[in-house]
Amino acid sequence: MASALVFLIVFGIVAAFWSAHRAAAEAALRIGRNACAAADVQWLDQSVQLAGMRLRRHPSGWIGIERSYHFDYSRAGDDRHRGRIVMLGSELREFVGPGRGDAEPLAFPRAG
C-alpha cells in the first residue's frame, strides 16, 4: 500500500513538471513566432530549442524553474540570426531577437 502511494506521489510530481515544461515551451514558441511576424523577418526552423534550465527565485520569493530557449530567424533570406527567450515559469523574463536587443548573425565555418 505504501509503495503505491509513493508511486502516485512521484508520478504526480513528474506529471506536474512535464506539464509546466510544455506550457513554457509553447509560450516561448508563440513569443518567437509573434516577434518574427511583428518584425517582418523569416522565422527559421519553426521551433524553439531548449538551451538550459536552472532554479531561479520569482519576484514573490518562491523558487521556480527558469528555462532559456533559442530560435533562429533571417532578415534577408541569406543570413541567420539567433534569438533568445528566457521564461521563468510561464512568464517572459528576457527577449533578444528581431525588433529588440542585438542578436548577432551566426557564423558558420566554410567547408574546404
Tab-separated table of C-alpha atoms in Angstrom:
chain	number	residue	atom	x	y	z
A	1	MET	CA	0.000	0.000	0.000
A	2	ALA	CA	2.785	2.444	0.930
A	3	SER	CA	4.718	1.713	-2.283
A	4	ALA	CA	1.613	2.521	-4.359
A	5	LEU	CA	1.252	5.832	-2.535
A	6	VAL	CA	4.920	6.688	-3.141
A	7	PHE	CA	4.495	5.784	-6.821
A	8	LEU	CA	1.437	8.062	-7.133
A	9	ILE	CA	3.266	10.962	-5.478
A	10	VAL	CA	6.321	10.561	-7.722
A	11	PHE	CA	4.088	10.223	-10.790
A	12	GLY	CA	2.216	13.391	-9.803
A	13	ILE	CA	5.455	15.359	-9.413
A	14	VAL	CA	6.769	14.151	-12.788
A	15	ALA	CA	3.440	14.950	-14.486
A	16	ALA	CA	3.387	18.465	-12.989
A	17	PHE	CA	6.982	19.104	-14.115
A	18	TRP	CA	6.229	17.839	-17.642
A	19	SER	CA	3.079	19.961	-17.889
A	20	ALA	CA	4.917	23.111	-16.750
A	21	HIS	CA	7.751	22.364	-19.173
A	22	ARG	CA	5.354	22.016	-22.124
A	23	ALA	CA	3.472	25.196	-21.153
A	24	ALA	CA	6.722	27.205	-21.050
A	25	ALA	CA	7.892	25.758	-24.393
A	26	GLU	CA	4.569	26.575	-26.062
A	27	ALA	CA	4.652	30.127	-24.665
A	28	ALA	CA	8.231	30.586	-25.961
A	29	LEU	CA	7.120	29.253	-29.348
A	30	ARG	CA	4.288	31.818	-29.548
A	31	ILE	CA	6.584	34.648	-28.446
A	32	GLY	CA	9.248	33.788	-31.045
A	33	ARG	CA	6.722	33.373	-33.859
A	34	ASN	CA	4.881	36.600	-32.996
A	35	ALA	CA	8.121	38.601	-32.652
A	36	CYS	CA	9.300	37.446	-36.084
A	37	ALA	CA	5.933	38.273	-37.644
A	38	ALA	CA	5.863	41.726	-35.999
A	39	ALA	CA	9.427	42.493	-37.173
A	40	ASP	CA	8.666	41.159	-40.680
A	41	VAL	CA	11.514	38.642	-40.621
A	42	GLN	CA	11.530	34.963	-41.541
A	43	TRP	CA	11.266	32.586	-38.586
A	44	LEU	CA	13.592	29.689	-39.385
A	45	ASP	CA	13.013	26.052	-38.424
A	46	GLN	CA	9.556	26.908	-36.994
A	47	SER	CA	10.680	25.935	-33.497
A	48	VAL	CA	12.487	26.921	-30.320
A	49	GLN	CA	15.247	24.830	-28.748
A	50	LEU	CA	15.722	24.450	-25.014
A	51	ALA	CA	19.184	25.836	-24.220
A	52	GLY	CA	19.199	25.454	-20.456
A	53	MET	CA	17.304	25.284	-17.176
A	54	ARG	CA	18.111	26.487	-13.691
A	55	LEU	CA	16.432	27.307	-10.427
A	56	ARG	CA	15.586	30.981	-10.017
A	57	ARG	CA	13.671	32.992	-7.440
A	58	HIS	CA	10.393	34.623	-8.546
A	59	PRO	CA	9.792	38.249	-7.516
A	60	SER	CA	7.291	36.824	-4.994
A	61	GLY	CA	10.127	34.911	-3.313
A	62	TRP	CA	9.151	31.403	-4.461
A	63	ILE	CA	11.705	29.259	-6.287
A	64	GLY	CA	10.858	28.354	-9.880
A	65	ILE	CA	12.492	26.905	-12.963
A	66	GLU	CA	13.977	29.351	-15.461
A	67	ARG	CA	14.199	27.979	-18.996
A	68	SER	CA	16.257	29.504	-21.820
A	69	TYR	CA	15.266	28.889	-25.439
A	70	HIS	CA	17.000	29.738	-28.716
A	71	PHE	CA	15.373	30.332	-32.072
A	72	ASP	CA	16.749	31.378	-35.454
A	73	TYR	CA	15.475	33.983	-37.880
A	74	SER	CA	16.552	35.636	-41.109
A	75	ARG	CA	16.246	39.282	-42.108
A	76	ALA	CA	17.129	38.972	-45.805
A	77	GLY	CA	16.768	35.258	-46.524
A	78	ASP	CA	20.506	34.599	-46.857
A	79	ASP	CA	21.515	35.313	-43.259
A	80	ARG	CA	20.813	33.602	-39.966
A	81	HIS	CA	20.436	35.272	-36.580
A	82	ARG	CA	19.878	33.646	-33.191
A	83	GLY	CA	17.269	34.963	-30.790
A	84	ARG	CA	16.904	34.118	-27.118
A	85	ILE	CA	13.835	33.770	-24.919
A	86	VAL	CA	14.074	33.297	-21.157
A	87	MET	CA	10.971	32.107	-19.312
A	88	LEU	CA	10.508	31.902	-15.540
A	89	GLY	CA	7.605	29.509	-15.244
A	90	SER	CA	5.248	30.760	-17.945
A	91	GLU	CA	6.370	34.390	-17.584
A	92	LEU	CA	8.690	36.071	-20.114
A	93	ARG	CA	11.824	37.342	-18.352
A	94	GLU	CA	14.113	38.214	-21.281
A	95	PHE	CA	13.863	38.506	-25.044
A	96	VAL	CA	16.668	39.095	-27.550
A	97	GLY	CA	15.703	38.907	-31.185
A	98	PRO	CA	14.149	40.788	-34.073
A	99	GLY	CA	12.947	44.218	-33.094
A	100	ARG	CA	14.518	44.149	-29.599
A	101	GLY	CA	18.042	43.567	-28.411
A	102	ASP	CA	21.056	42.985	-30.596
A	103	ALA	CA	21.113	39.483	-31.987
A	104	GLU	CA	24.302	38.851	-33.941
A	105	PRO	CA	24.370	36.815	-37.142
A	106	LEU	CA	25.562	33.267	-36.657
A	107	ALA	CA	28.915	32.446	-38.217
A	108	PHE	CA	29.310	29.038	-39.782
A	109	PRO	CA	32.737	27.700	-40.800
A	110	ARG	CA	33.112	27.263	-44.532
A	111	ALA	CA	33.870	23.820	-45.865
A	112	GLY	CA	37.051	23.385	-47.819
